[in-house]
Amino acid sequence: MTWFTFMPLAIMLALSSALGRTRLPLHPSWSARLLATTGAMTAVAALGTGIFVAINYAATLAPSAAAHVPEWALFGDDAPVPAVVGIPATVLSAAGLLAAARAAASWLDELRTARAQAREPLQTEVPIAVAVPGRHGGVLLSKGMLRTFTATELHVVFQHESSHLRHRHHRYAAAGALGAAVLRPLRPLNERLRLAVERWADEDAAEATGDRALVARTIAKAALAHPPPPAGPAAGRPAEPPAGPAIAFAESGVVERVEALLGTPPDRNAVTGPLLFMGNGFVTSSLTAATLQLDQAALSCLLALLALR
């Protein structure tokens, strides 16, 4: 084991941290793609590094069992992994996998609940609009929104939520949420990703309606109509909480979203957006592949096939 074992993960964490604290000068659609890809790849790289070190630590504890482990999964120098490295790697990897499983289970449970409620308006006076993905999904509204919003404002809401469905924004949200569940340093990136997804839908609604000020007013009206959050755990949950898997979309950077809509429309980045996205994808996928030892695995498979010939 050498310092190179942890170098790809360190680079990925540095990149994720920088992106999570930087306002990208790109259209929200490209920002969301960059952030989601980087967050997901960083989480996979972290788990891959931890599992890789844990396997080699197990091989250190039980050398006889190492013969049953593929050669590509072991360090090339056969150096023992010290307990000060192996134990934390094993514990953190198991905790990361558990956190990812719990986050995925919670997400799926919310999705099933939202789909079950999508057949009729939510019975609450709080204005709620939720994009429910899937074959039996759609735009879920509350009675409060239907009663208090005008037809023009409801058109804005439908355009916004339809953008979430059309571009499958729930996948971006899932990537960010799972990454943040595995690694706490990814939480700022997840917040930035949620904002980018909301801004993407805002821009689609503004383009569809042709009135950026109307979209800004509608967003502000919906945010101001929501009840304040509870003061703390002792206060309990709100009497009428939003439901569904798109809770991550609600109340995301409302002030920044309104200010952006009242300003100049962002450039579409028809050239720089794809180039940056492809470059970022190449770098992050290469680093993640290095943490998973995919190059060594591919080489082992190739050598095995050649041996069969």
PDB file of C-alpha atoms in Angstrom:
ATOM      1  CA  MET A   1       0.000   0.000   0.000  1.00  0.00           C
ATOM      2  CA  THR A   2       1.306   3.453  -0.943  1.00  0.00           C
ATOM      3  CA  TRP A   3       0.051   7.011  -0.869  1.00  0.00           C
ATOM      4  CA  PHE A   4      -1.196   6.486  -4.447  1.00  0.00           C
ATOM      5  CA  THR A   5      -3.965   4.274  -3.035  1.00  0.00           C
ATOM      6  CA  PHE A   6      -5.655   7.333  -1.552  1.00  0.00           C
ATOM      7  CA  MET A   7      -4.630   9.931  -4.124  1.00  0.00           C
ATOM      8  CA  PRO A   8      -7.607   9.483  -6.540  1.00  0.00           C
ATOM      9  CA  LEU A   9     -10.076   9.807  -3.657  1.00  0.00           C
ATOM     10  CA  ALA A  10      -8.256  12.865  -2.314  1.00  0.00           C
ATOM     11  CA  ILE A  11      -8.486  14.543  -5.729  1.00  0.00           C
ATOM     12  CA  MET A  12     -12.184  13.686  -6.003  1.00  0.00           C
ATOM     13  CA  LEU A  13     -12.911  15.070  -2.539  1.00  0.00           C
ATOM     14  CA  ALA A  14     -11.034  18.279  -3.348  1.00  0.00           C
ATOM     15  CA  LEU A  15     -12.967  18.669  -6.609  1.00  0.00           C
ATOM     16  CA  SER A  16     -16.315  18.010  -4.911  1.00  0.00           C
ATOM     17  CA  SER A  17     -15.506  20.450  -2.131  1.00  0.00           C
ATOM     18  CA  ALA A  18     -14.557  23.158  -4.636  1.00  0.00           C
ATOM     19  CA  LEU A  19     -17.698  22.644  -6.724  1.00  0.00           C
ATOM     20  CA  GLY A  20     -19.870  22.632  -3.632  1.00  0.00           C
ATOM     21  CA  ARG A  21     -18.652  26.091  -2.670  1.00  0.00           C
ATOM     22  CA  THR A  22     -18.447  27.685  -6.109  1.00  0.00           C
ATOM     23  CA  ARG A  23     -21.179  29.267  -8.179  1.00  0.00           C
ATOM     24  CA  LEU A  24     -20.538  27.826 -11.623  1.00  0.00           C
ATOM     25  CA  PRO A  25     -20.827  30.320 -14.534  1.00  0.00           C
ATOM     26  CA  LEU A  26     -22.959  27.870 -16.512  1.00  0.00           C
ATOM     27  CA  HIS A  27     -26.593  27.351 -17.388  1.00  0.00           C
ATOM     28  CA  PRO A  28     -28.287  25.495 -14.493  1.00  0.00           C
ATOM     29  CA  SER A  29     -28.794  22.432 -16.686  1.00  0.00           C
ATOM     30  CA  TRP A  30     -25.047  21.985 -17.152  1.00  0.00           C
ATOM     31  CA  SER A  31     -24.300  22.867 -13.532  1.00  0.00           C
ATOM     32  CA  ALA A  32     -26.703  20.143 -12.391  1.00  0.00           C
ATOM     33  CA  ARG A  33     -25.073  17.578 -14.668  1.00  0.00           C
ATOM     34  CA  LEU A  34     -21.566  18.451 -13.485  1.00  0.00           C
ATOM     35  CA  LEU A  35     -22.520  18.408  -9.804  1.00  0.00           C
ATOM     36  CA  ALA A  36     -24.513  15.171  -9.989  1.00  0.00           C
ATOM     37  CA  THR A  37     -21.748  13.352 -11.857  1.00  0.00           C
ATOM     38  CA  THR A  38     -19.021  14.576  -9.512  1.00  0.00           C
ATOM     39  CA  GLY A  39     -21.010  13.782  -6.368  1.00  0.00           C
ATOM     40  CA  ALA A  40     -21.955  10.282  -7.486  1.00  0.00           C
ATOM     41  CA  MET A  41     -18.427   9.464  -8.652  1.00  0.00           C
ATOM     42  CA  THR A  42     -16.907  10.755  -5.407  1.00  0.00           C
ATOM     43  CA  ALA A  43     -19.216   8.590  -3.313  1.00  0.00           C
ATOM     44  CA  VAL A  44     -18.363   5.531  -5.419  1.00  0.00           C
ATOM     45  CA  ALA A  45     -14.649   6.362  -5.181  1.00  0.00           C
ATOM     46  CA  ALA A  46     -14.879   6.629  -1.393  1.00  0.00           C
ATOM     47  CA  LEU A  47     -16.628   3.293  -1.079  1.00  0.00           C
ATOM     48  CA  GLY A  48     -14.256   1.704  -3.575  1.00  0.00           C
ATOM     49  CA  THR A  49     -11.164   2.906  -1.723  1.00  0.00           C
ATOM     50  CA  GLY A  50     -12.518   1.790   1.635  1.00  0.00           C
ATOM     51  CA  ILE A  51     -13.564  -1.646   0.413  1.00  0.00           C
ATOM     52  CA  PHE A  52     -10.270  -2.127  -1.422  1.00  0.00           C
ATOM     53  CA  VAL A  53      -8.254  -1.329   1.732  1.00  0.00           C
ATOM     54  CA  ALA A  54     -10.601  -3.472   3.858  1.00  0.00           C
ATOM     55  CA  ILE A  55     -10.074  -6.484   1.563  1.00  0.00           C
ATOM     56  CA  ASN A  56      -6.317  -6.107   1.821  1.00  0.00           C
ATOM     57  CA  TYR A  57      -6.537  -5.699   5.590  1.00  0.00           C
ATOM     58  CA  ALA A  58      -8.522  -8.944   5.767  1.00  0.00           C
ATOM     59  CA  ALA A  59      -5.845 -10.570   3.640  1.00  0.00           C
ATOM     60  CA  THR A  60      -3.259  -9.319   6.136  1.00  0.00           C
ATOM     61  CA  LEU A  61      -5.153 -10.901   9.030  1.00  0.00           C
ATOM     62  CA  ALA A  62      -5.746 -14.179   7.172  1.00  0.00           C
ATOM     63  CA  PRO A  63      -2.931 -14.731   4.646  1.00  0.00           C
ATOM     64  CA  SER A  64      -4.197 -18.217   3.820  1.00  0.00           C
ATOM     65  CA  ALA A  65      -7.509 -16.778   2.641  1.00  0.00           C
ATOM     66  CA  ALA A  66      -5.733 -14.308   0.339  1.00  0.00           C
ATOM     67  CA  ALA A  67      -5.204 -17.123  -2.151  1.00  0.00           C
ATOM     68  CA  HIS A  68      -8.949 -17.073  -2.847  1.00  0.00           C
ATOM     69  CA  VAL A  69      -8.980 -13.330  -3.567  1.00  0.00           C
ATOM     70  CA  PRO A  70      -8.460 -12.203  -7.199  1.00  0.00           C
ATOM     71  CA  GLU A  71      -4.945 -10.970  -7.782  1.00  0.00           C
ATOM     72  CA  TRP A  72      -6.134  -7.586  -9.046  1.00  0.00           C
ATOM     73  CA  ALA A  73      -7.893  -6.881  -5.723  1.00  0.00           C
ATOM     74  CA  LEU A  74      -4.643  -7.127  -3.738  1.00  0.00           C
ATOM     75  CA  PHE A  75      -1.796  -4.656  -3.403  1.00  0.00           C
ATOM     76  CA  GLY A  76       0.997  -5.497  -5.773  1.00  0.00           C
ATOM     77  CA  ASP A  77       3.726  -5.213  -3.124  1.00  0.00           C
ATOM     78  CA  ASP A  78       2.022  -7.706  -0.748  1.00  0.00           C
ATOM     79  CA  ALA A  79       2.782  -5.329   2.111  1.00  0.00           C
ATOM     80  CA  PRO A  80       0.602  -5.834   5.199  1.00  0.00           C
ATOM     81  CA  VAL A  81      -2.030  -3.215   5.923  1.00  0.00           C
ATOM     82  CA  PRO A  82      -1.611  -1.785   9.434  1.00  0.00           C
ATOM     83  CA  ALA A  83      -4.569  -1.909  11.791  1.00  0.00           C
ATOM     84  CA  VAL A  84      -4.537   1.881  12.146  1.00  0.00           C
ATOM     85  CA  VAL A  85      -5.540   2.039   8.458  1.00  0.00           C
ATOM     86  CA  GLY A  86      -7.422  -1.204   7.976  1.00  0.00           C
ATOM     87  CA  ILE A  87      -9.865  -0.932  10.892  1.00  0.00           C
ATOM     88  CA  PRO A  88     -11.105   2.623  10.080  1.00  0.00           C
ATOM     89  CA  ALA A  89     -11.389   1.698   6.385  1.00  0.00           C
ATOM     90  CA  THR A  90     -13.493  -1.362   7.210  1.00  0.00           C
ATOM     91  CA  VAL A  91     -15.743   0.486   9.666  1.00  0.00           C
ATOM     92  CA  LEU A  92     -16.216   3.532   7.445  1.00  0.00           C
ATOM     93  CA  SER A  93     -16.933   1.413   4.364  1.00  0.00           C
ATOM     94  CA  ALA A  94     -19.593  -0.565   6.226  1.00  0.00           C
ATOM     95  CA  ALA A  95     -21.091   2.663   7.604  1.00  0.00           C
ATOM     96  CA  GLY A  96     -21.116   4.225   4.133  1.00  0.00           C
ATOM     97  CA  LEU A  97     -22.856   1.237   2.576  1.00  0.00           C
ATOM     98  CA  LEU A  98     -25.414   1.212   5.386  1.00  0.00           C
ATOM     99  CA  ALA A  99     -26.063   4.950   5.019  1.00  0.00           C
ATOM    100  CA  ALA A 100     -26.518   4.590   1.255  1.00  0.00           C
ATOM    101  CA  ALA A 101     -28.921   1.676   1.726  1.00  0.00           C
ATOM    102  CA  ARG A 102     -30.971   3.585   4.302  1.00  0.00           C
ATOM    103  CA  ALA A 103     -31.117   6.691   2.105  1.00  0.00           C
ATOM    104  CA  ALA A 104     -32.222   4.634  -0.897  1.00  0.00           C
ATOM    105  CA  ALA A 105     -34.876   2.827   1.153  1.00  0.00           C
ATOM    106  CA  SER A 106     -36.211   6.117   2.505  1.00  0.00           C
ATOM    107  CA  TRP A 107     -36.292   7.615  -0.989  1.00  0.00           C
ATOM    108  CA  LEU A 108     -38.202   4.636  -2.400  1.00  0.00           C
ATOM    109  CA  ASP A 109     -40.666   4.738   0.492  1.00  0.00           C
ATOM    110  CA  GLU A 110     -41.369   8.432  -0.144  1.00  0.00           C
ATOM    111  CA  LEU A 111     -41.767   7.703  -3.841  1.00  0.00           C
ATOM    112  CA  ARG A 112     -44.336   4.980  -3.194  1.00  0.00           C
ATOM    113  CA  THR A 113     -46.231   7.286  -0.818  1.00  0.00           C
ATOM    114  CA  ALA A 114     -46.273  10.120  -3.355  1.00  0.00           C
ATOM    115  CA  ARG A 115     -47.503   7.858  -6.152  1.00  0.00           C
ATOM    116  CA  ALA A 116     -50.307   6.616  -3.924  1.00  0.00           C
ATOM    117  CA  GLN A 117     -51.336  10.222  -3.200  1.00  0.00           C
ATOM    118  CA  ALA A 118     -51.040  11.398  -6.811  1.00  0.00           C
ATOM    119  CA  ARG A 119     -54.604  10.336  -7.674  1.00  0.00           C
ATOM    120  CA  GLU A 120     -56.181  13.394  -6.000  1.00  0.00           C
ATOM    121  CA  PRO A 121     -55.084  16.776  -4.542  1.00  0.00           C
ATOM    122  CA  LEU A 122     -53.372  16.786  -1.164  1.00  0.00           C
ATOM    123  CA  GLN A 123     -55.808  17.592   1.631  1.00  0.00           C
ATOM    124  CA  THR A 124     -53.940  20.580   3.016  1.00  0.00           C
ATOM    125  CA  GLU A 125     -54.275  24.349   2.790  1.00  0.00           C
ATOM    126  CA  VAL A 126     -50.507  24.715   2.458  1.00  0.00           C
ATOM    127  CA  PRO A 127     -49.620  25.392  -1.207  1.00  0.00           C
ATOM    128  CA  ILE A 128     -47.643  22.334  -2.302  1.00  0.00           C
ATOM    129  CA  ALA A 129     -46.568  21.223  -5.758  1.00  0.00           C
ATOM    130  CA  VAL A 130     -44.597  18.015  -6.196  1.00  0.00           C
ATOM    131  CA  ALA A 131     -43.266  16.319  -9.315  1.00  0.00           C
ATOM    132  CA  VAL A 132     -43.871  12.591  -8.841  1.00  0.00           C
ATOM    133  CA  PRO A 133     -41.749  10.572 -11.306  1.00  0.00           C
ATOM    134  CA  GLY A 134     -42.697   7.247 -12.818  1.00  0.00           C
ATOM    135  CA  ARG A 135     -45.433   5.725 -14.946  1.00  0.00           C
ATOM    136  CA  HIS A 136     -48.097   6.450 -12.344  1.00  0.00           C
ATOM    137  CA  GLY A 137     -46.685   9.824 -11.348  1.00  0.00           C
ATOM    138  CA  GLY A 138     -47.403  13.358 -12.456  1.00  0.00           C
ATOM    139  CA  VAL A 139     -47.763  16.768 -10.861  1.00  0.00           C
ATOM    140  CA  LEU A 140     -49.260  16.536  -7.384  1.00  0.00           C
ATOM    141  CA  LEU A 141     -50.903  19.708  -6.049  1.00  0.00           C
ATOM    142  CA  SER A 142     -52.545  20.576  -2.760  1.00  0.00           C
ATOM    143  CA  LYS A 143     -56.007  22.060  -2.350  1.00  0.00           C
ATOM    144  CA  GLY A 144     -54.406  25.133  -0.857  1.00  0.00           C
ATOM    145  CA  MET A 145     -52.474  25.800  -4.047  1.00  0.00           C
ATOM    146  CA  LEU A 146     -55.514  25.229  -6.246  1.00  0.00           C
ATOM    147  CA  ARG A 147     -57.553  27.687  -4.167  1.00  0.00           C
ATOM    148  CA  THR A 148     -55.037  30.474  -3.619  1.00  0.00           C
ATOM    149  CA  PHE A 149     -53.116  30.554  -6.914  1.00  0.00           C
ATOM    150  CA  THR A 150     -54.500  32.122 -10.064  1.00  0.00           C
ATOM    151  CA  ALA A 151     -54.759  30.249 -13.349  1.00  0.00           C
ATOM    152  CA  THR A 152     -51.659  32.060 -14.641  1.00  0.00           C
ATOM    153  CA  GLU A 153     -49.675  31.163 -11.531  1.00  0.00           C
ATOM    154  CA  LEU A 154     -50.818  27.539 -11.731  1.00  0.00           C
ATOM    155  CA  HIS A 155     -49.584  27.478 -15.320  1.00  0.00           C
ATOM    156  CA  VAL A 156     -46.150  28.531 -14.029  1.00  0.00           C
ATOM    157  CA  VAL A 157     -46.275  25.801 -11.376  1.00  0.00           C
ATOM    158  CA  PHE A 158     -47.168  23.147 -13.944  1.00  0.00           C
ATOM    159  CA  GLN A 159     -44.385  24.264 -16.271  1.00  0.00           C
ATOM    160  CA  HIS A 160     -41.891  24.143 -13.392  1.00  0.00           C
ATOM    161  CA  GLU A 161     -42.923  20.692 -12.180  1.00  0.00           C
ATOM    162  CA  SER A 162     -43.210  19.374 -15.734  1.00  0.00           C
ATOM    163  CA  SER A 163     -39.578  20.340 -16.247  1.00  0.00           C
ATOM    164  CA  HIS A 164     -38.655  18.179 -13.254  1.00  0.00           C
ATOM    165  CA  LEU A 165     -40.497  15.250 -14.813  1.00  0.00           C
ATOM    166  CA  ARG A 166     -39.314  15.832 -18.376  1.00  0.00           C
ATOM    167  CA  HIS A 167     -35.634  16.008 -17.443  1.00  0.00           C
ATOM    168  CA  ARG A 168     -35.889  13.318 -14.727  1.00  0.00           C
ATOM    169  CA  HIS A 169     -34.559  15.625 -12.060  1.00  0.00           C
ATOM    170  CA  HIS A 170     -35.317  13.019  -9.406  1.00  0.00           C
ATOM    171  CA  ARG A 171     -32.259  11.123 -10.627  1.00  0.00           C
ATOM    172  CA  TYR A 172     -30.049  14.151 -10.038  1.00  0.00           C
ATOM    173  CA  ALA A 173     -31.568  14.609  -6.587  1.00  0.00           C
ATOM    174  CA  ALA A 174     -31.050  10.922  -5.810  1.00  0.00           C
ATOM    175  CA  ALA A 175     -27.385  11.077  -6.840  1.00  0.00           C
ATOM    176  CA  GLY A 176     -26.785  14.097  -4.623  1.00  0.00           C
ATOM    177  CA  ALA A 177     -28.703  12.676  -1.653  1.00  0.00           C
ATOM    178  CA  LEU A 178     -26.941   9.315  -1.786  1.00  0.00           C
ATOM    179  CA  GLY A 179     -23.559  11.004  -2.088  1.00  0.00           C
ATOM    180  CA  ALA A 180     -24.282  13.237   0.901  1.00  0.00           C
ATOM    181  CA  ALA A 181     -25.448  10.203   2.892  1.00  0.00           C
ATOM    182  CA  VAL A 182     -22.155   8.420   2.247  1.00  0.00           C
ATOM    183  CA  LEU A 183     -19.853  11.422   2.753  1.00  0.00           C
ATOM    184  CA  ARG A 184     -20.608  14.452   4.923  1.00  0.00           C
ATOM    185  CA  PRO A 185     -18.176  16.628   2.884  1.00  0.00           C
ATOM    186  CA  LEU A 186     -20.542  16.184  -0.082  1.00  0.00           C
ATOM    187  CA  ARG A 187     -23.427  17.981   1.649  1.00  0.00           C
ATOM    188  CA  PRO A 188     -22.499  21.448   0.300  1.00  0.00           C
ATOM    189  CA  LEU A 189     -22.326  19.959  -3.191  1.00  0.00           C
ATOM    190  CA  ASN A 190     -25.741  18.374  -2.658  1.00  0.00           C
ATOM    191  CA  GLU A 191     -27.190  21.749  -1.641  1.00  0.00           C
ATOM    192  CA  ARG A 192     -25.667  23.365  -4.718  1.00  0.00           C
ATOM    193  CA  LEU A 193     -27.059  20.543  -6.876  1.00  0.00           C
ATOM    194  CA  ARG A 194     -30.573  20.996  -5.482  1.00  0.00           C
ATOM    195  CA  LEU A 195     -30.379  24.701  -6.257  1.00  0.00           C
ATOM    196  CA  ALA A 196     -29.152  24.005  -9.807  1.00  0.00           C
ATOM    197  CA  VAL A 197     -32.035  21.601 -10.429  1.00  0.00           C
ATOM    198  CA  GLU A 198     -34.551  24.175  -9.173  1.00  0.00           C
ATOM    199  CA  ARG A 199     -32.960  26.898 -11.287  1.00  0.00           C
ATOM    200  CA  TRP A 200     -33.133  24.590 -14.312  1.00  0.00           C
ATOM    201  CA  ALA A 201     -36.884  24.142 -13.828  1.00  0.00           C
ATOM    202  CA  ASP A 202     -37.299  27.885 -13.199  1.00  0.00           C
ATOM    203  CA  GLU A 203     -35.626  28.726 -16.492  1.00  0.00           C
ATOM    204  CA  ASP A 204     -37.799  26.211 -18.339  1.00  0.00           C
ATOM    205  CA  ALA A 205     -40.922  27.762 -16.798  1.00  0.00           C
ATOM    206  CA  ALA A 206     -39.730  31.261 -17.693  1.00  0.00           C
ATOM    207  CA  GLU A 207     -39.048  30.204 -21.281  1.00  0.00           C
ATOM    208  CA  ALA A 208     -42.470  28.515 -21.574  1.00  0.00           C
ATOM    209  CA  THR A 209     -44.425  31.461 -20.144  1.00  0.00           C
ATOM    210  CA  GLY A 210     -42.274  34.242 -21.578  1.00  0.00           C
ATOM    211  CA  ASP A 211     -42.507  36.187 -18.294  1.00  0.00           C
ATOM    212  CA  ARG A 212     -39.567  35.862 -15.916  1.00  0.00           C
ATOM    213  CA  ALA A 213     -41.085  38.290 -13.423  1.00  0.00           C
ATOM    214  CA  LEU A 214     -44.252  36.188 -13.213  1.00  0.00           C
ATOM    215  CA  VAL A 215     -42.226  33.064 -12.456  1.00  0.00           C
ATOM    216  CA  ALA A 216     -40.275  34.950  -9.772  1.00  0.00           C
ATOM    217  CA  ARG A 217     -43.487  36.215  -8.137  1.00  0.00           C
ATOM    218  CA  THR A 218     -45.042  32.748  -8.183  1.00  0.00           C
ATOM    219  CA  ILE A 219     -41.986  31.191  -6.528  1.00  0.00           C
ATOM    220  CA  ALA A 220     -41.911  33.903  -3.877  1.00  0.00           C
ATOM    221  CA  LYS A 221     -45.649  33.543  -3.219  1.00  0.00           C
ATOM    222  CA  ALA A 222     -45.344  29.788  -2.725  1.00  0.00           C
ATOM    223  CA  ALA A 223     -42.373  30.185  -0.395  1.00  0.00           C
ATOM    224  CA  LEU A 224     -44.036  32.876   1.743  1.00  0.00           C
ATOM    225  CA  ALA A 225     -47.199  30.792   2.102  1.00  0.00           C
ATOM    226  CA  HIS A 226     -45.357  27.880   3.691  1.00  0.00           C
ATOM    227  CA  PRO A 227     -45.477  27.648   7.498  1.00  0.00           C
ATOM    228  CA  PRO A 228     -42.179  28.212   9.323  1.00  0.00           C
ATOM    229  CA  PRO A 229     -40.231  25.066  10.251  1.00  0.00           C
ATOM    230  CA  PRO A 230     -40.373  23.789  13.844  1.00  0.00           C
ATOM    231  CA  ALA A 231     -37.992  25.429  16.297  1.00  0.00           C
ATOM    232  CA  GLY A 232     -36.366  22.109  17.208  1.00  0.00           C
ATOM    233  CA  PRO A 233     -36.915  18.435  17.941  1.00  0.00           C
ATOM    234  CA  ALA A 234     -39.164  19.276  20.899  1.00  0.00           C
ATOM    235  CA  ALA A 235     -41.514  21.171  18.633  1.00  0.00           C
ATOM    236  CA  GLY A 236     -42.380  17.994  16.738  1.00  0.00           C
ATOM    237  CA  ARG A 237     -43.277  17.827  13.061  1.00  0.00           C
ATOM    238  CA  PRO A 238     -45.496  20.349  11.293  1.00  0.00           C
ATOM    239  CA  ALA A 239     -49.184  19.473  11.242  1.00  0.00           C
ATOM    240  CA  GLU A 240     -49.252  19.464   7.430  1.00  0.00           C
ATOM    241  CA  PRO A 241     -45.820  18.520   6.070  1.00  0.00           C
ATOM    242  CA  PRO A 242     -45.081  18.249   2.368  1.00  0.00           C
ATOM    243  CA  ALA A 243     -45.119  14.671   1.117  1.00  0.00           C
ATOM    244  CA  GLY A 244     -43.347  12.848  -1.670  1.00  0.00           C
ATOM    245  CA  PRO A 245     -39.865  12.214  -3.025  1.00  0.00           C
ATOM    246  CA  ALA A 246     -39.446  15.771  -4.274  1.00  0.00           C
ATOM    247  CA  ILE A 247     -39.203  17.353  -0.823  1.00  0.00           C
ATOM    248  CA  ALA A 248     -35.620  18.128  -1.841  1.00  0.00           C
ATOM    249  CA  PHE A 249     -37.059  20.489  -4.470  1.00  0.00           C
ATOM    250  CA  ALA A 250     -39.062  22.593  -1.991  1.00  0.00           C
ATOM    251  CA  GLU A 251     -37.714  25.844  -0.592  1.00  0.00           C
ATOM    252  CA  SER A 252     -34.324  25.474  -2.277  1.00  0.00           C
ATOM    253  CA  GLY A 253     -32.538  28.836  -2.344  1.00  0.00           C
ATOM    254  CA  VAL A 254     -35.699  30.861  -2.975  1.00  0.00           C
ATOM    255  CA  VAL A 255     -33.979  34.239  -2.656  1.00  0.00           C
ATOM    256  CA  GLU A 256     -31.208  33.300  -5.080  1.00  0.00           C
ATOM    257  CA  ARG A 257     -33.747  31.824  -7.504  1.00  0.00           C
ATOM    258  CA  VAL A 258     -35.911  34.945  -7.488  1.00  0.00           C
ATOM    259  CA  GLU A 259     -32.887  37.205  -7.961  1.00  0.00           C
ATOM    260  CA  ALA A 260     -31.719  35.094 -10.901  1.00  0.00           C
ATOM    261  CA  LEU A 261     -35.142  35.273 -12.559  1.00  0.00           C
ATOM    262  CA  LEU A 262     -35.241  39.042 -12.176  1.00  0.00           C
ATOM    263  CA  GLY A 263     -31.832  39.306 -13.814  1.00  0.00           C
ATOM    264  CA  THR A 264     -30.493  38.486 -17.267  1.00  0.00           C
ATOM    265  CA  PRO A 265     -31.324  35.008 -18.620  1.00  0.00           C
ATOM    266  CA  PRO A 266     -28.301  32.674 -18.448  1.00  0.00           C
ATOM    267  CA  ASP A 267     -26.448  31.679 -21.568  1.00  0.00           C
ATOM    268  CA  ARG A 268     -27.327  28.214 -22.904  1.00  0.00           C
ATOM    269  CA  ASN A 269     -23.607  27.228 -23.089  1.00  0.00           C
ATOM    270  CA  ALA A 270     -24.158  25.210 -26.253  1.00  0.00           C
ATOM    271  CA  VAL A 271     -20.399  24.619 -26.611  1.00  0.00           C
ATOM    272  CA  THR A 272     -18.733  25.161 -23.235  1.00  0.00           C
ATOM    273  CA  GLY A 273     -21.402  23.179 -21.361  1.00  0.00           C
ATOM    274  CA  PRO A 274     -20.935  19.878 -23.255  1.00  0.00           C
ATOM    275  CA  LEU A 275     -17.154  20.285 -23.319  1.00  0.00           C
ATOM    276  CA  LEU A 276     -16.909  20.846 -19.565  1.00  0.00           C
ATOM    277  CA  PHE A 277     -19.339  18.032 -18.874  1.00  0.00           C
ATOM    278  CA  MET A 278     -17.423  15.545 -21.026  1.00  0.00           C
ATOM    279  CA  GLY A 279     -14.092  16.652 -19.561  1.00  0.00           C
ATOM    280  CA  ASN A 280     -15.395  16.358 -16.031  1.00  0.00           C
ATOM    281  CA  GLY A 281     -16.893  12.967 -16.812  1.00  0.00           C
ATOM    282  CA  PHE A 282     -13.605  11.684 -18.204  1.00  0.00           C
ATOM    283  CA  VAL A 283     -11.601  12.880 -15.184  1.00  0.00           C
ATOM    284  CA  THR A 284     -14.023  11.682 -12.513  1.00  0.00           C
ATOM    285  CA  SER A 285     -14.680   8.316 -14.161  1.00  0.00           C
ATOM    286  CA  SER A 286     -10.944   7.717 -14.597  1.00  0.00           C
ATOM    287  CA  LEU A 287     -10.227   8.516 -10.954  1.00  0.00           C
ATOM    288  CA  THR A 288     -13.125   6.373  -9.788  1.00  0.00           C
ATOM    289  CA  ALA A 289     -11.963   3.492 -11.975  1.00  0.00           C
ATOM    290  CA  ALA A 290      -8.526   3.798 -10.362  1.00  0.00           C
ATOM    291  CA  THR A 291     -10.003   3.462  -6.858  1.00  0.00           C
ATOM    292  CA  LEU A 292     -11.946   0.363  -7.959  1.00  0.00           C
ATOM    293  CA  GLN A 293      -8.858  -1.149  -9.622  1.00  0.00           C
ATOM    294  CA  LEU A 294     -10.894  -1.594 -12.812  1.00  0.00           C
ATOM    295  CA  ASP A 295      -7.779  -1.395 -14.962  1.00  0.00           C
ATOM    296  CA  GLN A 296      -6.227  -4.297 -13.073  1.00  0.00           C
ATOM    297  CA  ALA A 297      -9.498  -6.240 -13.231  1.00  0.00           C
ATOM    298  CA  ALA A 298      -9.752  -5.727 -16.997  1.00  0.00           C
ATOM    299  CA  LEU A 299      -6.135  -6.799 -17.453  1.00  0.00           C
ATOM    300  CA  SER A 300      -6.709  -9.941 -15.370  1.00  0.00           C
ATOM    301  CA  CYS A 301      -9.756 -10.855 -17.441  1.00  0.00           C
ATOM    302  CA  LEU A 302      -7.826 -10.277 -20.669  1.00  0.00           C
ATOM    303  CA  LEU A 303      -4.943 -12.454 -19.515  1.00  0.00           C
ATOM    304  CA  ALA A 304      -7.376 -15.190 -18.504  1.00  0.00           C
ATOM    305  CA  LEU A 305      -9.003 -15.103 -21.943  1.00  0.00           C
ATOM    306  CA  LEU A 306      -5.620 -15.256 -23.665  1.00  0.00           C
ATOM    307  CA  ALA A 307      -4.666 -18.222 -21.479  1.00  0.00           C
ATOM    308  CA  LEU A 308      -7.772 -20.074 -22.605  1.00  0.00           C
ATOM    309  CA  ARG A 309      -6.668 -19.722 -26.208  1.00  0.00           C
TER     310      ARG A 309
END
